[in-house]
Short mmCIF file of C-alpha atoms and ligand atoms in Angstrom, two decimals:
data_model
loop_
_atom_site.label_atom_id
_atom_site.label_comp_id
_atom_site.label_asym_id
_atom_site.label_seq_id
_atom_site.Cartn_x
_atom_site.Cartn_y
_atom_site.Cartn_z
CA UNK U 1 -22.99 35.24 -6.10
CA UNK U 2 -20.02 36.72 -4.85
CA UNK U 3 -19.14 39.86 -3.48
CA UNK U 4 -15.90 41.30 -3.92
CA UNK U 5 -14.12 42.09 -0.59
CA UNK U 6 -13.38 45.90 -0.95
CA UNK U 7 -9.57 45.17 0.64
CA UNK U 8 -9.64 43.03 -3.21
CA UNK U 9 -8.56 46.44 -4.51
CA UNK U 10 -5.37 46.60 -2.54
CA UNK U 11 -4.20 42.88 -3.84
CA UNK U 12 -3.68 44.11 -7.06
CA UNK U 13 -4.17 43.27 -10.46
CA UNK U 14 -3.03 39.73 -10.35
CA UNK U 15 -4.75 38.79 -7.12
CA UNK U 16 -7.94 39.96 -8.21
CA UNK U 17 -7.15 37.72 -11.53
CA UNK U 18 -6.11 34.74 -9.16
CA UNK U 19 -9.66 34.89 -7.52
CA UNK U 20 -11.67 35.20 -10.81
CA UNK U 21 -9.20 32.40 -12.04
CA UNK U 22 -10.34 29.82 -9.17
CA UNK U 23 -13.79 30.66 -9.29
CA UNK U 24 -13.88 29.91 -13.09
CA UNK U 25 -12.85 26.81 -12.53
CA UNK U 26 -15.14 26.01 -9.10
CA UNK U 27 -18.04 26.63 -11.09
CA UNK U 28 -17.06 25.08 -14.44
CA UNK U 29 -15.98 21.61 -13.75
CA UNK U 30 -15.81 20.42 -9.68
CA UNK U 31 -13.10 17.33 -10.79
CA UNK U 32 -10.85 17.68 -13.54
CA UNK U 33 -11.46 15.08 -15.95
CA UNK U 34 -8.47 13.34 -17.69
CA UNK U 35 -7.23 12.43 -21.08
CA UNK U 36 -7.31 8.95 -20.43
CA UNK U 37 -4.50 8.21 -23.36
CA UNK U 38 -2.04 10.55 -22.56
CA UNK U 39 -2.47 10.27 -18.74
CA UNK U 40 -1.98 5.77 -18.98
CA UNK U 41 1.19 6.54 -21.57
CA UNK U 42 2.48 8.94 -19.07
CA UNK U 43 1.85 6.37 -16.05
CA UNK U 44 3.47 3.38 -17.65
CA UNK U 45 6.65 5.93 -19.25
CA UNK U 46 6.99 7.30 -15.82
CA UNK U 47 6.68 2.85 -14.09
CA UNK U 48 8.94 1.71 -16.35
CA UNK U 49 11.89 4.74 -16.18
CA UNK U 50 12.02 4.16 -12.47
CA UNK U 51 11.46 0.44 -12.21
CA UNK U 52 12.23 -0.94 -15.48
CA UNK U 53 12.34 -4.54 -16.94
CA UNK U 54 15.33 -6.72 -15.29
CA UNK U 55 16.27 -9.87 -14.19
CA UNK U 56 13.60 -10.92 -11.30
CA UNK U 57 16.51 -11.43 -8.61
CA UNK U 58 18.16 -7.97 -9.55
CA UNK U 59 18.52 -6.74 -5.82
CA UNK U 60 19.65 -3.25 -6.97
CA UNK U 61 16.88 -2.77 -8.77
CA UNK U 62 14.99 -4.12 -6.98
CA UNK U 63 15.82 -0.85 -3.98
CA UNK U 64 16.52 1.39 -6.80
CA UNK U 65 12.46 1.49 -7.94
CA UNK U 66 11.06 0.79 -4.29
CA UNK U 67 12.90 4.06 -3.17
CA UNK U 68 12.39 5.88 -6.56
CA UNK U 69 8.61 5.17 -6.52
CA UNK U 70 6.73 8.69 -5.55
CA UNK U 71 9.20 10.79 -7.16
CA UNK U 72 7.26 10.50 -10.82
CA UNK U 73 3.85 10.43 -12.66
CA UNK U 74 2.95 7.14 -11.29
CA UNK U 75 2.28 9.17 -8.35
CA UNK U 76 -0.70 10.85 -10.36
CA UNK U 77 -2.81 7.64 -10.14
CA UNK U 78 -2.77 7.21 -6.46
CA UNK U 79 -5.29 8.08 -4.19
CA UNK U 80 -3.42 10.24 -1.55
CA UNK U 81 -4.50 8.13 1.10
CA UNK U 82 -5.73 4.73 0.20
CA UNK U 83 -4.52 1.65 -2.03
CA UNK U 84 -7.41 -0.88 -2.49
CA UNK U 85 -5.46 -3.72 -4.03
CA UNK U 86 -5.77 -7.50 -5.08
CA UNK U 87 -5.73 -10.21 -7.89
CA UNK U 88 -8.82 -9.79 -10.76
CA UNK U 89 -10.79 -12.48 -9.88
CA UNK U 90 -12.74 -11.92 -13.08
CA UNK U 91 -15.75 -13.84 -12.03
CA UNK U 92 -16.45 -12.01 -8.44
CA UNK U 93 -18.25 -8.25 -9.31
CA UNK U 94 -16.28 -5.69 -7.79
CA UNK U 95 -17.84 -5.58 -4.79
CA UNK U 96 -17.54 -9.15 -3.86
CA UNK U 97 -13.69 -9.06 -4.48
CA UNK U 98 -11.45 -9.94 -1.62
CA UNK U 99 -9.13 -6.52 -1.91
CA UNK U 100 -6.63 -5.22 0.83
CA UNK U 101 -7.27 -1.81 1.95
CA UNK U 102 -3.13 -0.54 2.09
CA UNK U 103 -1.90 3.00 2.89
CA UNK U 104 -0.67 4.11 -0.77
CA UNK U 105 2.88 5.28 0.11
CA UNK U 106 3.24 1.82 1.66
CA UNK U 107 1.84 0.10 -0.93
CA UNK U 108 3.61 1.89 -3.99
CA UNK U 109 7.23 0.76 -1.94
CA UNK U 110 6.28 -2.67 -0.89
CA UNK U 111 3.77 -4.12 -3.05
CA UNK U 112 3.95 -2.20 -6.43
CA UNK U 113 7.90 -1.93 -6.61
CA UNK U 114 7.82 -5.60 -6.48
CA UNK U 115 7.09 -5.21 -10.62
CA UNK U 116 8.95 -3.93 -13.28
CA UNK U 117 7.44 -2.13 -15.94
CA UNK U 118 8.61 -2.54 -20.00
CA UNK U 119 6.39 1.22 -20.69
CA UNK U 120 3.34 -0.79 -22.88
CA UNK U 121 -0.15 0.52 -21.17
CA UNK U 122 -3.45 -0.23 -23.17
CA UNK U 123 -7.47 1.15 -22.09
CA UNK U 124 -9.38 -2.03 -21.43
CA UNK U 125 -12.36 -0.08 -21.33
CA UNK U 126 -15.22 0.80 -18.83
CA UNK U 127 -15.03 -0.79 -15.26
CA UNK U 128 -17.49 -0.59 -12.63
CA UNK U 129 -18.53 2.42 -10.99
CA UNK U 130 -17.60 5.08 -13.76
CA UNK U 131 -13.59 4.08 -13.87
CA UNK U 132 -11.85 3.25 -17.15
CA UNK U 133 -9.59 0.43 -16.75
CA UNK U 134 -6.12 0.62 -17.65
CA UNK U 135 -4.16 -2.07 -17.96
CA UNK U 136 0.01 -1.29 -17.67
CA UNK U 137 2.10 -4.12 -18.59
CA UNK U 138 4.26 -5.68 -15.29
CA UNK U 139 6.35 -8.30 -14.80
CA UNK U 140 6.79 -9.98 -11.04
CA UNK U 141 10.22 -9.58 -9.44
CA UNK U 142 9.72 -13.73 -8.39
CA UNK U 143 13.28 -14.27 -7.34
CA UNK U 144 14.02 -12.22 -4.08
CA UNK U 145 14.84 -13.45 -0.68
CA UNK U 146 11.74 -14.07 1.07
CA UNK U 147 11.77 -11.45 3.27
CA UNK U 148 11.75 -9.22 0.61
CA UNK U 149 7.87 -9.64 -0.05
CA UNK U 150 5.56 -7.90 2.91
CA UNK U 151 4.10 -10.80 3.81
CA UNK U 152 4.12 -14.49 2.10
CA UNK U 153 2.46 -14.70 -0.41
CA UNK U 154 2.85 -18.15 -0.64
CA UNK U 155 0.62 -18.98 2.39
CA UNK U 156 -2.53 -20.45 0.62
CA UNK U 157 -3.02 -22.32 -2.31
CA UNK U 158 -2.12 -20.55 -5.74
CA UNK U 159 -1.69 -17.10 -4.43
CA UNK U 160 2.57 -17.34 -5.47
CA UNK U 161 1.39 -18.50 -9.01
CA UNK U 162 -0.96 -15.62 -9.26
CA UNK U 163 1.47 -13.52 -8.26
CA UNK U 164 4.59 -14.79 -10.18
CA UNK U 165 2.99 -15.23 -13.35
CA UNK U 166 1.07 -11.53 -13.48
CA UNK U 167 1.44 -9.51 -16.90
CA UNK U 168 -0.13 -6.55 -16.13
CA UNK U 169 -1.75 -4.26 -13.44
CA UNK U 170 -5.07 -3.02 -13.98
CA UNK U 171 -5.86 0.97 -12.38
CA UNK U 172 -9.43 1.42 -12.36
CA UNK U 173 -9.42 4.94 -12.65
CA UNK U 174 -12.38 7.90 -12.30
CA UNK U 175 -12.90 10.73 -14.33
CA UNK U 176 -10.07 12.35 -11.91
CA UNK U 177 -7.14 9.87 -12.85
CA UNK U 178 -7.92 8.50 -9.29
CA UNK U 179 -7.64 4.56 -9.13
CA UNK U 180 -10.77 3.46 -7.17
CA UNK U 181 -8.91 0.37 -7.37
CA UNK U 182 -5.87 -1.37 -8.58
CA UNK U 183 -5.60 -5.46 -9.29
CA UNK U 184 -2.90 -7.79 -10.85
CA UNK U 185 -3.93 -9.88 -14.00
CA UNK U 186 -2.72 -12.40 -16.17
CA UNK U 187 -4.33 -11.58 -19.95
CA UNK U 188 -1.59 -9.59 -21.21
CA UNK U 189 1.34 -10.75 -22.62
CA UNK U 190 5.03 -12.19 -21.60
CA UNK U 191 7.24 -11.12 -24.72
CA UNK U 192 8.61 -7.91 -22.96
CA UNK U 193 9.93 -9.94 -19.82
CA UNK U 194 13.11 -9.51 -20.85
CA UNK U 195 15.84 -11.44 -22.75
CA UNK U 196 16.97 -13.96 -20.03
CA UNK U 197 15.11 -17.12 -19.80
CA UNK U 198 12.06 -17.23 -17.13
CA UNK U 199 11.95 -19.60 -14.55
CA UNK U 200 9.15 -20.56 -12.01
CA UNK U 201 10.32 -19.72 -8.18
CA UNK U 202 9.44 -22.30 -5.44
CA UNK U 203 9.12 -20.18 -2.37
CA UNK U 204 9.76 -21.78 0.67
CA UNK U 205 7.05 -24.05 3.16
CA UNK U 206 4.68 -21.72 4.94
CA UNK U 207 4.62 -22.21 8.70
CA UNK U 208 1.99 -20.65 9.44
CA UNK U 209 4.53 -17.16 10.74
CA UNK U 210 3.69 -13.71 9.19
CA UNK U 211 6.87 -13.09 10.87
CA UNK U 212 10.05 -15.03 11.44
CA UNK U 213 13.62 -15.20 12.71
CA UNK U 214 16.05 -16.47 9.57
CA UNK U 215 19.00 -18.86 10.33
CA UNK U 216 21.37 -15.66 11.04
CA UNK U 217 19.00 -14.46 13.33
CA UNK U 218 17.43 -11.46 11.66
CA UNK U 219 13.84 -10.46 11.94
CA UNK U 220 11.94 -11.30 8.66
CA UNK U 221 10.25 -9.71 6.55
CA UNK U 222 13.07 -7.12 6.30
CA UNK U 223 10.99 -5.16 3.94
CA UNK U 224 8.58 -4.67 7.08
CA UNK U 225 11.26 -3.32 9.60
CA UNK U 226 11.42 0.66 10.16
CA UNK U 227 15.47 0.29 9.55
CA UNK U 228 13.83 0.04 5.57
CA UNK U 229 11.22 2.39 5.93
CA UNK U 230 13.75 5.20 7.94
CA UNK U 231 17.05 6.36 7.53
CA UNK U 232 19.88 4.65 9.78
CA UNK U 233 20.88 8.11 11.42
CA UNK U 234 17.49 8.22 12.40
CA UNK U 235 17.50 8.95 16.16
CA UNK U 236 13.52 7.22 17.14
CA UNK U 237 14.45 4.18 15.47
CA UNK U 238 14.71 2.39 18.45
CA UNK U 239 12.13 3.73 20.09
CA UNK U 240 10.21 2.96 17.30
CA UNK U 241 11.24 -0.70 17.57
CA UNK U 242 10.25 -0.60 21.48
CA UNK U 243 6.58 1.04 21.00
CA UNK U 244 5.49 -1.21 18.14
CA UNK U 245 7.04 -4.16 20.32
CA UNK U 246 4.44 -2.87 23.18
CA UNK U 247 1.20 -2.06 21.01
CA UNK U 248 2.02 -5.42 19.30
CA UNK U 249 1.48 -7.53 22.89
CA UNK U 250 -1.98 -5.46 23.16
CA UNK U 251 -3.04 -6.42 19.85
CA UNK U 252 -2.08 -9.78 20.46
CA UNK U 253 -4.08 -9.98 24.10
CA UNK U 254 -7.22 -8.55 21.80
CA UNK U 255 -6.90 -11.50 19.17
CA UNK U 256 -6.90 -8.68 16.12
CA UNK U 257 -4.61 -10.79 14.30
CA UNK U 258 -7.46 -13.38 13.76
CA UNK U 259 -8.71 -11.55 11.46
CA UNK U 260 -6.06 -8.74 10.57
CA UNK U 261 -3.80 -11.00 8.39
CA UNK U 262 -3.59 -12.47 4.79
CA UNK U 263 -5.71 -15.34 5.54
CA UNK U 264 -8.67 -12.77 7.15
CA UNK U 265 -10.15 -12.55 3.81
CA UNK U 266 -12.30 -15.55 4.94
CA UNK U 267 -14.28 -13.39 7.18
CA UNK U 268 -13.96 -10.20 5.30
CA UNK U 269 -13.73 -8.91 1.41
CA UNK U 270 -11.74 -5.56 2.32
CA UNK U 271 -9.17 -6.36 4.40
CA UNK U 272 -7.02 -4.37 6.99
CA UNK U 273 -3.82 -5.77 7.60
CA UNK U 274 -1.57 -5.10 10.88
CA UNK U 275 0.77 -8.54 11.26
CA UNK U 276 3.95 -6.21 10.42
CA UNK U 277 5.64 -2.95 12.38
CA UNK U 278 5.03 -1.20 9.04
CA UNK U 279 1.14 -2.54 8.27
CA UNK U 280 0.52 -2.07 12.34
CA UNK U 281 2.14 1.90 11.73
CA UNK U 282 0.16 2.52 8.50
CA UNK U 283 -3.20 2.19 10.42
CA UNK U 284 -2.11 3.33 13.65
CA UNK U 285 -4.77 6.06 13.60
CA UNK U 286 -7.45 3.38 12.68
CA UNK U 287 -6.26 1.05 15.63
CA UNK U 288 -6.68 3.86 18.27
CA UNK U 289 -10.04 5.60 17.33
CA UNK U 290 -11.43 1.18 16.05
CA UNK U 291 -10.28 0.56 19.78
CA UNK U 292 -11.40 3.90 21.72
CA UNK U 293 -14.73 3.49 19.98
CA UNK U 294 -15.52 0.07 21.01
CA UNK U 295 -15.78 -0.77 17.75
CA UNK U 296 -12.47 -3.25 17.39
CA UNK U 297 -12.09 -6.19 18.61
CA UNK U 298 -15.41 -7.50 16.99
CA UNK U 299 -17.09 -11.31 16.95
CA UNK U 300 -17.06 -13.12 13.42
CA UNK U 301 -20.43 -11.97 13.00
CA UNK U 302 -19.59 -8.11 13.01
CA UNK U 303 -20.98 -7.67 16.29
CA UNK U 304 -18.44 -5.60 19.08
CA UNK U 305 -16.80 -7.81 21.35
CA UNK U 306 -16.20 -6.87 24.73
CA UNK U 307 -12.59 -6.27 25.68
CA UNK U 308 -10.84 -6.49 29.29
CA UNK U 309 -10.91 -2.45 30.56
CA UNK U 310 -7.13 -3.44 30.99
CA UNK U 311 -5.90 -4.43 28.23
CA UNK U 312 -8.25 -1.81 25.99
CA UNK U 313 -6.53 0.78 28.21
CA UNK U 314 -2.79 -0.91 28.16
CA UNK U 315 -3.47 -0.80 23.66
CA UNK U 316 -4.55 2.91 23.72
CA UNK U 317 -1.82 3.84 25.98
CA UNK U 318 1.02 1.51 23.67
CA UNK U 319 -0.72 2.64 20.80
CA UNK U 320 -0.52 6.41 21.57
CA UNK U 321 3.34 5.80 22.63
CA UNK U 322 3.52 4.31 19.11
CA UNK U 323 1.74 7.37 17.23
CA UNK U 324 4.30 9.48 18.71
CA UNK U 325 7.47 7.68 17.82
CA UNK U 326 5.90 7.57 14.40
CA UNK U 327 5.36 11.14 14.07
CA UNK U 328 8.68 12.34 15.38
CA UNK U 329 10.57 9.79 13.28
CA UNK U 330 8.68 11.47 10.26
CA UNK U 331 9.69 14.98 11.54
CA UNK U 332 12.95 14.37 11.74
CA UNK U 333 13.17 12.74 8.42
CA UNK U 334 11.12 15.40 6.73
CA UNK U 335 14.06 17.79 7.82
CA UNK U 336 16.67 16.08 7.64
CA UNK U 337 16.18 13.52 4.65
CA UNK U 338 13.29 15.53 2.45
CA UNK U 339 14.16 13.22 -0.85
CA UNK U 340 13.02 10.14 1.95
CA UNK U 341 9.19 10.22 2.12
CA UNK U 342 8.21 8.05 5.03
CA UNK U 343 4.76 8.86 5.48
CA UNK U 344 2.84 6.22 6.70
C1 LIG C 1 -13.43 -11.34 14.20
C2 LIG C 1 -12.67 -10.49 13.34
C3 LIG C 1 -12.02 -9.22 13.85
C4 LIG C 1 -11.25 -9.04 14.98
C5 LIG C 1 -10.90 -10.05 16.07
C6 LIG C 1 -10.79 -7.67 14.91
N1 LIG C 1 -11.26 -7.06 13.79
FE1 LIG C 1 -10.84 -5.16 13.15
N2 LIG C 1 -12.06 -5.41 11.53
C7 LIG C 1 -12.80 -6.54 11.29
C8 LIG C 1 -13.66 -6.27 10.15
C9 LIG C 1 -14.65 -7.27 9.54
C10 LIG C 1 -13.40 -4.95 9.74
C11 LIG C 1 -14.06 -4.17 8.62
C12 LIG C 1 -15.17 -3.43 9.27
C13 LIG C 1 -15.89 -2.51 8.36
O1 LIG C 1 -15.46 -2.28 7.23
O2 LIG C 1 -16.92 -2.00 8.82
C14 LIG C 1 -12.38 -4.44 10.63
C15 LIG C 1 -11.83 -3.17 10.52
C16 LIG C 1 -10.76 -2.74 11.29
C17 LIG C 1 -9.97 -1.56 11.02
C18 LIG C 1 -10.16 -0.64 9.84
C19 LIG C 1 -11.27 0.28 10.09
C20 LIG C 1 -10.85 1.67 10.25
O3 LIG C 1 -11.71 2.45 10.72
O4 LIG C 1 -9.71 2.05 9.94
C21 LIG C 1 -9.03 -1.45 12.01
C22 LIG C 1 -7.95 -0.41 12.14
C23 LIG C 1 -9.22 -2.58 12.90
N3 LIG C 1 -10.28 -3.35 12.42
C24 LIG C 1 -8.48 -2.82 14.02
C25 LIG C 1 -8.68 -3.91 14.88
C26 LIG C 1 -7.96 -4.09 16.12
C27 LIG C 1 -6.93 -3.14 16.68
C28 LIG C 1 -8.40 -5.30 16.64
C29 LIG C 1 -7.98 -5.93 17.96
C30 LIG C 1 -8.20 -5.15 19.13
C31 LIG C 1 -9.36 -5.84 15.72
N4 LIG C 1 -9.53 -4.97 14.68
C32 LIG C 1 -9.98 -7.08 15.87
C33 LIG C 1 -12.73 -7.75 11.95
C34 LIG C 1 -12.04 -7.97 13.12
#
């Protein structure tokens, strides 16, 4: 099956080992399976040392676990790429729920830091597709400013409830440790939320804005700004700022925010969202090649939908601009902040 490369002899003992080593393990088992116990007590030890139980308006730690997150085991359930997240909805089968496909660095510091973690995990059992589900126990930070959630959640009907009132999030995991998927649920308990007494939040009237200006003038949600995302010395911030402004007006001119916000679950169950500078940078690369493939913008029913030759041409060129400033801003935070991991 294989034959040795006569140059092998010149590696050496140990290289020759290496190579035996890998090939071993290529032909023994292509994904390494899991110990599903250990691996969920390790998940939930690692959740609730870096975002731990406190009260749900604690700002500090509140930015203490959204800039921690990546740096521990939790990082072991995460697909390196992808985050398909939502609520349970128990009685839809899994591929009728309405889930949000989310870059997973972006996710783990916006969405999943917004719980704290008291360290109980528990298997469920199997889910769909081959995944065991395990359920970690997490309380909802539900007393933050506003702009401190990615988008608000309190835009239709009982979505803030669901949210606020969550016990636990559910990984369904493959054989890898790989969550396929990830939802919030509300059938575990509430006695580790902490001494201090629980109240209900009522978040503020939804005008219908992904995006607003508050009463001192700043740009909200904060947590969506690249000042959050980047560090202040950071010299493309504000050309950052200036591309997504541009590629923003395209996306705008194409109508891709009819169906590319919180409330385009109606037309779709797996939803891309790009209302935000951070959501927009996430999917920048799906944006350009949707776009240059004529396969974005698209009619209700799924079919393409012809775009003005201008204003394809004017998004491609904004959104390349865009790409750029987001990959130099990267580079010069991978060398000059490594502990800041701004991937996406
Ligand atoms: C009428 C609704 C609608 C409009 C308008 C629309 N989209 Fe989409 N978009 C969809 C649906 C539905 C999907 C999921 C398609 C699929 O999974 O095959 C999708 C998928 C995507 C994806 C993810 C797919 C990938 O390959 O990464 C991106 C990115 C995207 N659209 C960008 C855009 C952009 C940019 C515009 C505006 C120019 C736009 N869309 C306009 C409905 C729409």
């Amino acid at each position: 099956m294989f034959n040795m490369p006569t140059t092998a002899r010149s590696w050496g003992l140990a290289g020759v080992l290496a190579v035996a080593a890998t090939l071993a393990a290529c032909g023994e088992s292509p994904t390494k399976k899991v110990d599903m116990k250990s691996y969920a007590e390790k998940l939930a030890a690692s959740l609730s040392k870096i975002c731990p139980v406190a009260k749900p308006d604690d700002m500090t730690a509140f930015d203490k676990c959204r800039h921690g997150m990546g740096t521990g085991d939790e990082n072991l359930a995460l697909n390196d790429n992808v985050v398909l997240w939502g609520g349970e909805q128990p009685k839809l089968g899994w591929d009728k729920k309405k889930l949000a496909y989310i870059k997973s660095d972006f996710w783990r510091s916006t969405y999943f830091s917004l719980f704290m973690f008291s360290g109980k995990q528990k298997i469920l059992g199997e889910g769909p597709e081959g995944t065991t589900i395990v359920s970690i126990e997490a309380y909802f930070r539900n007393a933050l400013p506003p702009g401190a959630y990615p988008y608000p959640f309190w835009h239709h009907g009982d979505k803030w409830v669901a949210y606020e009132t969550a016990n636990e999030i559910r990984f369904y995991l493959g054989a890898d440790g790989k969550a396929k998927f990830v939802t919030r649920a509300h059938e575990g308990s509430y006695d580790n939320r902490g001494p201090w007494a629980w109240a209900p939040v009522k978040p503020p009237a939804f005008d219908g804005q992904w995006m607003w200006s508050d009463d001192k003038g700043q740009t909200q949600p904060y947590i969506t700004l690249f000042s959050e995302q980047y560090s202040a010395g950071n010299p493309h911030l504000a050309r950052l700022d200036e591309t997504y402004k541009t590629v923003a007006l395209a996306m705008r001119g194409g109508d891709c925010m009819a169906c590319h916000a919180p409330d385009g679950h109606k037309i779709m169950n797996r939803l891309t969202m790009l209302m935000t500078p951070r959501h927009a940078a996430s999917e920048i690369d799906g944006i350009l090649k949707s776009v240059r493939d004529n396969k974005m913008p698209q009619t209700e029913k799924g079919d393409p939908k012809a775009m003005d030759p201008k204003l394809k041409n004017e998004l491609l060129i904004t959104g390349e601009a865009f790409k750029k400033a987001i990959e130099e801003a990267n580079a010069w935070e991978r060398k000059n902040q490594p502990k800041n991991k701004p991937t996406s």
